[in-house]
């Protein structure tokens, strides 16, 4: 069964014409609905019914399959996807990392390069296939008609030239004849995305993450394209900046009429900004419909699980539901449901019957539960799914239980000085009298926007920075001016879990080596004992079966798996405290829930004290016992999380809460 039109056109039924007629033999053999009819009117099958759909689509994906080559064989990233992008709307594609959404986004601008390769299918713009178009013809479309905002704003701008120079290079590359006409337009676009003209004379490293993202959005609009693809435009940004970026995107769509495809792992982002959403899993579109319906009443079990794993303020002291298992590595096109091994609603037919697209109301879902021949949707038991498995080992428990040690920062100040030339001197007061504490067996949150001083506090606790004044006490000992041996002693008690799991581990060493090394450096044990403890730690962070992971390098792991290895490495030395600096900001919603659950379990199991640094206030009510709100280097509010969330007293706290989407 093929439902290409319904994937492509059904969401746009309200603007088109739908008529159902009895099946005609003339169209009995149209595999994948590639019947070659006129694009504006499509005739396709739905079992015994043919459906005629018309609609205004700016871009159409037809039966697209893309694979990646490696030494270990090919991997299917996009598996026979059919999709239409409605003109003038914000359309979201959501799913976990590795589901194929970024590969799909790249294909929309014909950016498929080795080791990626198209197996089949097309991307049609004005009936022309972008994937087979000659480079010269493609250049006339890219930037002018279709542009893209790449995923990594931090790394997408040239670090050695100023922003103005980069924009001029782009204009010269795509429209040299009208080079002079862009000076005024560039300034207008910067103002449109709420940036000052002075940005043009700055280097990328002088801009915040949100400013870099706005620069990329301005660049994407340079030549007034009809369609802009935005790949994870808010990943890693604090909630205030994230909401600001999303409001700018919505303004572009409303005022300029630009069609926008938003690619994201965050369903809440899609729910805030888009009209329609396609949910992607293991290279397939598994559900598509109006975002309001997908967010409030999901059909596919995968969509349901994604939504349930998003932290909510009201979920205090409850385990966050997670999706068991990991996404499959697809080595060949799938005809059975790829989600069945992780699905709580799985039944016998899922292992035998090919999964196809089913109409449910005004939506389409790829799930046998909605097929009248085999079954219907039944709700799973959330209480059963919420149960967390217990850590099967008891590591270093004696080191933690009964400890009265506390991390205490008292009236800490820190000023950074930058110089430009011989005379120019600029001071930034990062911290202005900060006091906080963390005890074993509790998780305290430090919440604030980018640039508020959160990471400076983390670096002071780890003795990377020395405070200008004030004291850092750990277990009653003053480490404010720690050097040499004192620093090593401090780091046996306090370990840092970094924000980016992709760069916090050595890329050339195996998982086993990275955990064994701190174990053997800090303990007088044999190699065999070190390997035994490393295996126990991998069990503690739920990387099981252990033999699957110990010989892998970090590049073979997902983001969540890398973060688990980083946590295991941190507790390997027997530390009493963890400083977790934005540990889940770059992870998918389901993986984020797993890591938050893990931190909470480790706290209870090992009596750990955790300083949880974040910009996301929605996670702290679930995870934390106490909260500090920091702004411009000052703690502006502190106390019980629920009291602060329900009755914030400082305007900045109110702004943070209002920015939750």
JSON list of C-alpha atoms in Angstrom, two decimals, residues 278-486:
[
{"chain": "A", "resi": 278, "resn": "UNK", "atom": "CA", "xyz": [5.84, 15.40, 10.35]},
{"chain": "A", "resi": 279, "resn": "UNK", "atom": "CA", "xyz": [7.32, 12.97, 12.89]},
{"chain": "A", "resi": 280, "resn": "UNK", "atom": "CA", "xyz": [10.30, 10.98, 11.62]},
{"chain": "A", "resi": 281, "resn": "UNK", "atom": "CA", "xyz": [11.75, 7.73, 12.95]},
{"chain": "A", "resi": 282, "resn": "UNK", "atom": "CA", "xyz": [14.42, 5.43, 11.48]},
{"chain": "A", "resi": 283, "resn": "UNK", "atom": "CA", "xyz": [14.30, 7.21, 8.14]},
{"chain": "A", "resi": 284, "resn": "UNK", "atom": "CA", "xyz": [10.49, 7.10, 7.78]},
{"chain": "A", "resi": 285, "resn": "UNK", "atom": "CA", "xyz": [7.69, 9.59, 8.30]},
{"chain": "A", "resi": 286, "resn": "UNK", "atom": "CA", "xyz": [5.52, 7.84, 10.91]},
{"chain": "A", "resi": 287, "resn": "UNK", "atom": "CA", "xyz": [2.93, 10.55, 11.56]},
{"chain": "A", "resi": 288, "resn": "UNK", "atom": "CA", "xyz": [1.89, 13.78, 9.91]},
{"chain": "A", "resi": 289, "resn": "UNK", "atom": "CA", "xyz": [-0.84, 16.32, 10.60]},
{"chain": "A", "resi": 290, "resn": "UNK", "atom": "CA", "xyz": [-1.70, 19.65, 12.17]},
{"chain": "A", "resi": 291, "resn": "UNK", "atom": "CA", "xyz": [0.80, 20.42, 14.92]},
{"chain": "A", "resi": 292, "resn": "UNK", "atom": "CA", "xyz": [-1.97, 21.21, 17.39]},
{"chain": "A", "resi": 293, "resn": "UNK", "atom": "CA", "xyz": [-3.33, 17.69, 16.93]},
{"chain": "A", "resi": 294, "resn": "UNK", "atom": "CA", "xyz": [0.04, 15.93, 16.91]},
{"chain": "A", "resi": 295, "resn": "UNK", "atom": "CA", "xyz": [1.03, 17.73, 20.14]},
{"chain": "A", "resi": 296, "resn": "UNK", "atom": "CA", "xyz": [-2.23, 17.29, 22.04]},
{"chain": "A", "resi": 297, "resn": "UNK", "atom": "CA", "xyz": [-3.43, 13.92, 20.75]},
{"chain": "A", "resi": 298, "resn": "UNK", "atom": "CA", "xyz": [-0.55, 11.95, 19.19]},
{"chain": "A", "resi": 299, "resn": "UNK", "atom": "CA", "xyz": [-1.41, 8.82, 17.23]},
{"chain": "A", "resi": 300, "resn": "UNK", "atom": "CA", "xyz": [1.84, 6.93, 16.71]},
{"chain": "A", "resi": 301, "resn": "UNK", "atom": "CA", "xyz": [3.31, 5.30, 19.85]},
{"chain": "A", "resi": 302, "resn": "UNK", "atom": "CA", "xyz": [6.66, 6.94, 19.06]},
{"chain": "A", "resi": 303, "resn": "UNK", "atom": "CA", "xyz": [5.11, 10.42, 19.03]},
{"chain": "A", "resi": 304, "resn": "UNK", "atom": "CA", "xyz": [3.35, 9.63, 22.31]},
{"chain": "A", "resi": 305, "resn": "UNK", "atom": "CA", "xyz": [6.61, 8.51, 23.90]},
{"chain": "A", "resi": 306, "resn": "UNK", "atom": "CA", "xyz": [8.45, 11.62, 22.68]},
{"chain": "A", "resi": 307, "resn": "UNK", "atom": "CA", "xyz": [5.84, 13.92, 24.18]},
{"chain": "A", "resi": 308, "resn": "UNK", "atom": "CA", "xyz": [5.76, 12.11, 27.50]},
{"chain": "A", "resi": 309, "resn": "UNK", "atom": "CA", "xyz": [9.54, 12.42, 27.88]},
{"chain": "A", "resi": 310, "resn": "UNK", "atom": "CA", "xyz": [9.45, 16.23, 27.78]},
{"chain": "A", "resi": 311, "resn": "UNK", "atom": "CA", "xyz": [9.96, 17.66, 31.32]},
{"chain": "A", "resi": 312, "resn": "UNK", "atom": "CA", "xyz": [6.97, 19.55, 32.66]},
{"chain": "A", "resi": 313, "resn": "UNK", "atom": "CA", "xyz": [6.83, 21.83, 35.68]},
{"chain": "A", "resi": 314, "resn": "UNK", "atom": "CA", "xyz": [4.05, 19.75, 37.23]},
{"chain": "A", "resi": 315, "resn": "UNK", "atom": "CA", "xyz": [6.12, 16.52, 37.12]},
{"chain": "A", "resi": 316, "resn": "UNK", "atom": "CA", "xyz": [8.02, 17.22, 40.32]},
{"chain": "A", "resi": 317, "resn": "UNK", "atom": "CA", "xyz": [9.55, 14.17, 42.01]},
{"chain": "A", "resi": 318, "resn": "UNK", "atom": "CA", "xyz": [8.23, 11.85, 39.32]},
{"chain": "A", "resi": 319, "resn": "UNK", "atom": "CA", "xyz": [10.54, 9.84, 37.04]},
{"chain": "A", "resi": 320, "resn": "UNK", "atom": "CA", "xyz": [10.48, 11.11, 33.48]},
{"chain": "A", "resi": 321, "resn": "UNK", "atom": "CA", "xyz": [9.12, 8.48, 31.07]},
{"chain": "A", "resi": 322, "resn": "UNK", "atom": "CA", "xyz": [11.75, 7.31, 28.59]},
{"chain": "A", "resi": 323, "resn": "UNK", "atom": "CA", "xyz": [11.74, 5.25, 25.40]},
{"chain": "A", "resi": 324, "resn": "UNK", "atom": "CA", "xyz": [13.32, 1.90, 26.09]},
{"chain": "A", "resi": 325, "resn": "UNK", "atom": "CA", "xyz": [16.10, 0.70, 23.82]},
{"chain": "A", "resi": 326, "resn": "UNK", "atom": "CA", "xyz": [17.81, 2.65, 21.03]},
{"chain": "A", "resi": 327, "resn": "UNK", "atom": "CA", "xyz": [16.86, 3.57, 17.46]},
{"chain": "A", "resi": 328, "resn": "UNK", "atom": "CA", "xyz": [17.81, 0.77, 15.05]},
{"chain": "A", "resi": 329, "resn": "UNK", "atom": "CA", "xyz": [20.66, 1.02, 12.58]},
{"chain": "A", "resi": 330, "resn": "UNK", "atom": "CA", "xyz": [18.91, 0.47, 9.28]},
{"chain": "A", "resi": 331, "resn": "UNK", "atom": "CA", "xyz": [21.08, -1.51, 6.87]},
{"chain": "A", "resi": 332, "resn": "UNK", "atom": "CA", "xyz": [18.34, -2.19, 4.30]},
{"chain": "A", "resi": 333, "resn": "UNK", "atom": "CA", "xyz": [14.90, -0.74, 3.42]},
{"chain": "A", "resi": 334, "resn": "UNK", "atom": "CA", "xyz": [12.31, -1.72, 6.04]},
{"chain": "A", "resi": 335, "resn": "UNK", "atom": "CA", "xyz": [8.85, -3.06, 5.32]},
{"chain": "A", "resi": 336, "resn": "UNK", "atom": "CA", "xyz": [8.00, -3.89, 8.93]},
{"chain": "A", "resi": 337, "resn": "UNK", "atom": "CA", "xyz": [7.56, -1.20, 11.58]},
{"chain": "A", "resi": 338, "resn": "UNK", "atom": "CA", "xyz": [11.06, -0.04, 12.65]},
{"chain": "A", "resi": 339, "resn": "UNK", "atom": "CA", "xyz": [9.72, 1.08, 16.05]},
{"chain": "A", "resi": 340, "resn": "UNK", "atom": "CA", "xyz": [8.29, -2.29, 17.05]},
{"chain": "A", "resi": 341, "resn": "UNK", "atom": "CA", "xyz": [11.23, -3.35, 19.27]},
{"chain": "A", "resi": 342, "resn": "UNK", "atom": "CA", "xyz": [10.75, -0.23, 21.44]},
{"chain": "A", "resi": 343, "resn": "UNK", "atom": "CA", "xyz": [6.98, 0.01, 21.29]},
{"chain": "A", "resi": 344, "resn": "UNK", "atom": "CA", "xyz": [4.86, -0.57, 24.38]},
{"chain": "A", "resi": 345, "resn": "UNK", "atom": "CA", "xyz": [1.81, -1.25, 22.14]},
{"chain": "A", "resi": 346, "resn": "UNK", "atom": "CA", "xyz": [3.47, -3.95, 20.05]},
{"chain": "A", "resi": 347, "resn": "UNK", "atom": "CA", "xyz": [1.39, -6.99, 19.11]},
{"chain": "A", "resi": 348, "resn": "UNK", "atom": "CA", "xyz": [1.90, -10.14, 17.02]},
{"chain": "A", "resi": 349, "resn": "UNK", "atom": "CA", "xyz": [1.04, -8.63, 13.64]},
{"chain": "A", "resi": 350, "resn": "UNK", "atom": "CA", "xyz": [3.83, -6.06, 13.99]},
{"chain": "A", "resi": 351, "resn": "UNK", "atom": "CA", "xyz": [6.37, -8.82, 13.25]},
{"chain": "A", "resi": 352, "resn": "UNK", "atom": "CA", "xyz": [4.56, -10.12, 10.18]},
{"chain": "A", "resi": 353, "resn": "UNK", "atom": "CA", "xyz": [2.59, -7.41, 8.38]},
{"chain": "A", "resi": 354, "resn": "UNK", "atom": "CA", "xyz": [4.23, -4.58, 6.38]},
{"chain": "A", "resi": 355, "resn": "UNK", "atom": "CA", "xyz": [3.52, -1.19, 7.89]},
{"chain": "A", "resi": 356, "resn": "UNK", "atom": "CA", "xyz": [1.66, 1.28, 5.67]},
{"chain": "A", "resi": 357, "resn": "UNK", "atom": "CA", "xyz": [0.00, 4.65, 5.94]},
{"chain": "A", "resi": 358, "resn": "UNK", "atom": "CA", "xyz": [-3.44, 4.77, 7.58]},
{"chain": "A", "resi": 359, "resn": "UNK", "atom": "CA", "xyz": [-5.93, 7.63, 7.49]},
{"chain": "A", "resi": 360, "resn": "UNK", "atom": "CA", "xyz": [-7.15, 8.58, 10.96]},
{"chain": "A", "resi": 361, "resn": "UNK", "atom": "CA", "xyz": [-9.50, 11.54, 10.85]},
{"chain": "A", "resi": 362, "resn": "UNK", "atom": "CA", "xyz": [-7.56, 14.26, 9.04]},
{"chain": "A", "resi": 363, "resn": "UNK", "atom": "CA", "xyz": [-4.15, 12.76, 9.75]},
{"chain": "A", "resi": 364, "resn": "UNK", "atom": "CA", "xyz": [-1.93, 9.99, 8.46]},
{"chain": "A", "resi": 365, "resn": "UNK", "atom": "CA", "xyz": [-0.10, 7.52, 10.70]},
{"chain": "A", "resi": 366, "resn": "UNK", "atom": "CA", "xyz": [2.16, 4.59, 9.88]},
{"chain": "A", "resi": 367, "resn": "UNK", "atom": "CA", "xyz": [0.99, 2.08, 12.51]},
{"chain": "A", "resi": 368, "resn": "UNK", "atom": "CA", "xyz": [-0.94, -1.20, 12.39]},
{"chain": "A", "resi": 369, "resn": "UNK", "atom": "CA", "xyz": [-2.83, -0.30, 15.58]},
{"chain": "A", "resi": 370, "resn": "UNK", "atom": "CA", "xyz": [-5.07, 1.90, 13.45]},
{"chain": "A", "resi": 371, "resn": "UNK", "atom": "CA", "xyz": [-5.65, -0.67, 10.74]},
{"chain": "A", "resi": 372, "resn": "UNK", "atom": "CA", "xyz": [-9.22, -1.98, 10.98]},
{"chain": "A", "resi": 373, "resn": "UNK", "atom": "CA", "xyz": [-8.05, -5.43, 9.83]},
{"chain": "A", "resi": 374, "resn": "UNK", "atom": "CA", "xyz": [-5.52, -5.95, 12.63]},
{"chain": "A", "resi": 375, "resn": "UNK", "atom": "CA", "xyz": [-6.19, -3.81, 15.64]},
{"chain": "A", "resi": 376, "resn": "UNK", "atom": "CA", "xyz": [-6.87, -0.36, 16.99]},
{"chain": "A", "resi": 377, "resn": "UNK", "atom": "CA", "xyz": [-5.05, 2.06, 19.22]},
{"chain": "A", "resi": 378, "resn": "UNK", "atom": "CA", "xyz": [-4.89, 1.10, 22.88]},
{"chain": "A", "resi": 379, "resn": "UNK", "atom": "CA", "xyz": [-3.34, 3.31, 25.48]},
{"chain": "A", "resi": 380, "resn": "UNK", "atom": "CA", "xyz": [-0.31, 2.00, 27.29]},
{"chain": "A", "resi": 381, "resn": "UNK", "atom": "CA", "xyz": [0.03, 2.06, 31.05]},
{"chain": "A", "resi": 382, "resn": "UNK", "atom": "CA", "xyz": [2.06, 5.16, 31.89]},
{"chain": "A", "resi": 383, "resn": "UNK", "atom": "CA", "xyz": [2.57, 4.10, 35.49]},
{"chain": "A", "resi": 384, "resn": "UNK", "atom": "CA", "xyz": [4.27, 0.90, 34.32]},
{"chain": "A", "resi": 385, "resn": "UNK", "atom": "CA", "xyz": [6.49, 2.82, 31.88]},
{"chain": "A", "resi": 386, "resn": "UNK", "atom": "CA", "xyz": [7.44, 5.34, 34.54]},
{"chain": "A", "resi": 387, "resn": "UNK", "atom": "CA", "xyz": [9.14, 2.71, 36.71]},
{"chain": "A", "resi": 388, "resn": "UNK", "atom": "CA", "xyz": [12.91, 3.10, 36.69]},
{"chain": "A", "resi": 389, "resn": "UNK", "atom": "CA", "xyz": [15.12, 0.08, 36.83]},
{"chain": "A", "resi": 390, "resn": "UNK", "atom": "CA", "xyz": [17.48, 0.03, 39.77]},
{"chain": "A", "resi": 391, "resn": "UNK", "atom": "CA", "xyz": [21.21, 0.34, 39.33]},
{"chain": "A", "resi": 392, "resn": "UNK", "atom": "CA", "xyz": [22.47, -3.25, 39.62]},
{"chain": "A", "resi": 393, "resn": "UNK", "atom": "CA", "xyz": [25.73, -2.43, 41.38]},
{"chain": "A", "resi": 394, "resn": "UNK", "atom": "CA", "xyz": [26.85, -0.72, 44.57]},
{"chain": "A", "resi": 395, "resn": "UNK", "atom": "CA", "xyz": [29.93, 1.31, 43.71]},
{"chain": "A", "resi": 396, "resn": "UNK", "atom": "CA", "xyz": [31.90, 3.46, 46.16]},
{"chain": "A", "resi": 397, "resn": "UNK", "atom": "CA", "xyz": [28.94, 3.62, 48.55]},
{"chain": "A", "resi": 398, "resn": "UNK", "atom": "CA", "xyz": [31.22, 3.79, 51.61]},
{"chain": "A", "resi": 399, "resn": "UNK", "atom": "CA", "xyz": [32.90, 6.86, 50.18]},
{"chain": "A", "resi": 400, "resn": "UNK", "atom": "CA", "xyz": [29.65, 8.80, 50.19]},
{"chain": "A", "resi": 401, "resn": "UNK", "atom": "CA", "xyz": [27.34, 7.73, 52.97]},
{"chain": "A", "resi": 402, "resn": "UNK", "atom": "CA", "xyz": [27.63, 9.83, 56.08]},
{"chain": "A", "resi": 403, "resn": "UNK", "atom": "CA", "xyz": [29.74, 12.52, 54.46]},
{"chain": "A", "resi": 404, "resn": "UNK", "atom": "CA", "xyz": [29.15, 16.01, 55.84]},
{"chain": "A", "resi": 405, "resn": "UNK", "atom": "CA", "xyz": [31.22, 17.68, 53.14]},
{"chain": "A", "resi": 406, "resn": "UNK", "atom": "CA", "xyz": [29.75, 20.70, 51.42]},
{"chain": "A", "resi": 407, "resn": "UNK", "atom": "CA", "xyz": [30.75, 22.89, 48.50]},
{"chain": "A", "resi": 408, "resn": "UNK", "atom": "CA", "xyz": [30.42, 26.47, 49.66]},
{"chain": "A", "resi": 409, "resn": "UNK", "atom": "CA", "xyz": [30.99, 29.62, 47.62]},
{"chain": "A", "resi": 410, "resn": "UNK", "atom": "CA", "xyz": [30.98, 32.80, 49.68]},
{"chain": "A", "resi": 411, "resn": "UNK", "atom": "CA", "xyz": [30.80, 36.28, 48.13]},
{"chain": "A", "resi": 412, "resn": "UNK", "atom": "CA", "xyz": [32.70, 35.25, 44.98]},
{"chain": "A", "resi": 413, "resn": "UNK", "atom": "CA", "xyz": [33.64, 37.99, 42.50]},
{"chain": "A", "resi": 414, "resn": "UNK", "atom": "CA", "xyz": [35.32, 37.61, 39.13]},
{"chain": "A", "resi": 415, "resn": "UNK", "atom": "CA", "xyz": [36.19, 40.22, 36.49]},
{"chain": "A", "resi": 416, "resn": "UNK", "atom": "CA", "xyz": [37.60, 39.46, 33.05]},
{"chain": "A", "resi": 417, "resn": "UNK", "atom": "CA", "xyz": [39.73, 42.01, 31.23]},
{"chain": "A", "resi": 418, "resn": "UNK", "atom": "CA", "xyz": [40.16, 42.13, 27.46]},
{"chain": "A", "resi": 419, "resn": "UNK", "atom": "CA", "xyz": [42.53, 44.40, 25.58]},
{"chain": "A", "resi": 420, "resn": "UNK", "atom": "CA", "xyz": [42.46, 45.70, 22.04]},
{"chain": "A", "resi": 421, "resn": "UNK", "atom": "CA", "xyz": [45.66, 47.44, 21.00]},
{"chain": "A", "resi": 422, "resn": "UNK", "atom": "CA", "xyz": [47.92, 49.17, 23.53]},
{"chain": "A", "resi": 423, "resn": "UNK", "atom": "CA", "xyz": [45.43, 51.42, 25.29]},
{"chain": "A", "resi": 424, "resn": "UNK", "atom": "CA", "xyz": [41.94, 49.97, 24.88]},
{"chain": "A", "resi": 425, "resn": "UNK", "atom": "CA", "xyz": [40.86, 47.98, 27.94]},
{"chain": "A", "resi": 426, "resn": "UNK", "atom": "CA", "xyz": [37.46, 46.43, 28.53]},
{"chain": "A", "resi": 427, "resn": "UNK", "atom": "CA", "xyz": [36.27, 44.87, 31.78]},
{"chain": "A", "resi": 428, "resn": "UNK", "atom": "CA", "xyz": [33.45, 42.35, 32.16]},
{"chain": "A", "resi": 429, "resn": "UNK", "atom": "CA", "xyz": [32.19, 41.69, 35.68]},
{"chain": "A", "resi": 430, "resn": "UNK", "atom": "CA", "xyz": [31.22, 38.05, 35.37]},
{"chain": "A", "resi": 431, "resn": "UNK", "atom": "CA", "xyz": [30.42, 37.46, 39.06]},
{"chain": "A", "resi": 432, "resn": "UNK", "atom": "CA", "xyz": [29.49, 40.10, 41.62]},
{"chain": "A", "resi": 433, "resn": "UNK", "atom": "CA", "xyz": [29.32, 38.57, 45.06]},
{"chain": "A", "resi": 434, "resn": "UNK", "atom": "CA", "xyz": [27.89, 35.09, 44.46]},
{"chain": "A", "resi": 435, "resn": "UNK", "atom": "CA", "xyz": [27.18, 32.81, 47.42]},
{"chain": "A", "resi": 436, "resn": "UNK", "atom": "CA", "xyz": [25.81, 29.26, 47.12]},
{"chain": "A", "resi": 437, "resn": "UNK", "atom": "CA", "xyz": [26.30, 25.78, 48.55]},
{"chain": "A", "resi": 438, "resn": "UNK", "atom": "CA", "xyz": [25.77, 22.12, 47.60]},
{"chain": "A", "resi": 439, "resn": "UNK", "atom": "CA", "xyz": [25.55, 19.20, 50.04]},
{"chain": "A", "resi": 440, "resn": "UNK", "atom": "CA", "xyz": [25.89, 15.47, 49.35]},
{"chain": "A", "resi": 441, "resn": "UNK", "atom": "CA", "xyz": [22.59, 13.78, 48.56]},
{"chain": "A", "resi": 442, "resn": "UNK", "atom": "CA", "xyz": [20.99, 16.82, 46.94]},
{"chain": "A", "resi": 443, "resn": "UNK", "atom": "CA", "xyz": [20.75, 18.41, 43.51]},
{"chain": "A", "resi": 444, "resn": "UNK", "atom": "CA", "xyz": [20.83, 22.20, 43.41]},
{"chain": "A", "resi": 445, "resn": "UNK", "atom": "CA", "xyz": [20.15, 24.10, 40.21]},
{"chain": "A", "resi": 446, "resn": "UNK", "atom": "CA", "xyz": [21.89, 27.21, 38.94]},
{"chain": "A", "resi": 447, "resn": "UNK", "atom": "CA", "xyz": [19.57, 28.74, 36.35]},
{"chain": "A", "resi": 448, "resn": "UNK", "atom": "CA", "xyz": [20.22, 31.67, 34.04]},
{"chain": "A", "resi": 449, "resn": "UNK", "atom": "CA", "xyz": [20.58, 32.79, 30.45]},
{"chain": "A", "resi": 450, "resn": "UNK", "atom": "CA", "xyz": [23.79, 32.67, 28.45]},
{"chain": "A", "resi": 451, "resn": "UNK", "atom": "CA", "xyz": [26.35, 35.14, 29.77]},
{"chain": "A", "resi": 452, "resn": "UNK", "atom": "CA", "xyz": [24.85, 35.27, 33.27]},
{"chain": "A", "resi": 453, "resn": "UNK", "atom": "CA", "xyz": [27.94, 33.74, 34.91]},
{"chain": "A", "resi": 454, "resn": "UNK", "atom": "CA", "xyz": [26.91, 30.07, 35.25]},
{"chain": "A", "resi": 455, "resn": "UNK", "atom": "CA", "xyz": [29.94, 28.56, 33.53]},
{"chain": "A", "resi": 456, "resn": "UNK", "atom": "CA", "xyz": [32.28, 30.95, 35.36]},
{"chain": "A", "resi": 457, "resn": "UNK", "atom": "CA", "xyz": [31.02, 29.51, 38.65]},
{"chain": "A", "resi": 458, "resn": "UNK", "atom": "CA", "xyz": [31.64, 25.98, 37.34]},
{"chain": "A", "resi": 459, "resn": "UNK", "atom": "CA", "xyz": [35.20, 26.90, 36.38]},
{"chain": "A", "resi": 460, "resn": "UNK", "atom": "CA", "xyz": [35.85, 28.45, 39.80]},
{"chain": "A", "resi": 461, "resn": "UNK", "atom": "CA", "xyz": [34.59, 25.32, 41.56]},
{"chain": "A", "resi": 462, "resn": "UNK", "atom": "CA", "xyz": [36.92, 23.22, 39.38]},
{"chain": "A", "resi": 463, "resn": "UNK", "atom": "CA", "xyz": [39.85, 25.61, 40.09]},
{"chain": "A", "resi": 464, "resn": "UNK", "atom": "CA", "xyz": [40.15, 26.53, 36.41]},
{"chain": "A", "resi": 465, "resn": "UNK", "atom": "CA", "xyz": [39.58, 30.17, 37.38]},
{"chain": "A", "resi": 466, "resn": "UNK", "atom": "CA", "xyz": [40.62, 31.84, 40.61]},
{"chain": "A", "resi": 467, "resn": "UNK", "atom": "CA", "xyz": [38.13, 34.29, 42.14]},
{"chain": "A", "resi": 468, "resn": "UNK", "atom": "CA", "xyz": [39.16, 37.92, 42.57]},
{"chain": "A", "resi": 469, "resn": "UNK", "atom": "CA", "xyz": [37.66, 37.79, 46.05]},
{"chain": "A", "resi": 470, "resn": "UNK", "atom": "CA", "xyz": [35.55, 35.48, 48.20]},
{"chain": "A", "resi": 471, "resn": "UNK", "atom": "CA", "xyz": [36.09, 31.86, 49.23]},
{"chain": "A", "resi": 472, "resn": "UNK", "atom": "CA", "xyz": [35.61, 28.40, 47.75]},
{"chain": "A", "resi": 473, "resn": "UNK", "atom": "CA", "xyz": [35.35, 25.76, 50.48]},
{"chain": "A", "resi": 474, "resn": "UNK", "atom": "CA", "xyz": [35.05, 22.01, 49.84]},
{"chain": "A", "resi": 475, "resn": "UNK", "atom": "CA", "xyz": [34.76, 19.85, 52.94]},
{"chain": "A", "resi": 476, "resn": "UNK", "atom": "CA", "xyz": [35.79, 22.84, 55.03]},
{"chain": "A", "resi": 477, "resn": "UNK", "atom": "CA", "xyz": [39.09, 23.36, 53.16]},
{"chain": "A", "resi": 478, "resn": "UNK", "atom": "CA", "xyz": [39.78, 26.59, 51.29]},
{"chain": "A", "resi": 479, "resn": "UNK", "atom": "CA", "xyz": [40.52, 25.98, 47.60]},
{"chain": "A", "resi": 480, "resn": "UNK", "atom": "CA", "xyz": [40.16, 29.60, 46.48]},
{"chain": "A", "resi": 481, "resn": "UNK", "atom": "CA", "xyz": [43.80, 29.82, 45.44]},
{"chain": "A", "resi": 482, "resn": "UNK", "atom": "CA", "xyz": [44.45, 26.11, 44.86]},
{"chain": "A", "resi": 483, "resn": "UNK", "atom": "CA", "xyz": [47.54, 25.09, 42.91]},
{"chain": "A", "resi": 484, "resn": "UNK", "atom": "CA", "xyz": [49.23, 21.85, 41.90]},
{"chain": "A", "resi": 485, "resn": "UNK", "atom": "CA", "xyz": [48.55, 19.11, 44.44]},
{"chain": "A", "resi": 486, "resn": "UNK", "atom": "CA", "xyz": [45.58, 20.94, 45.95]}
]
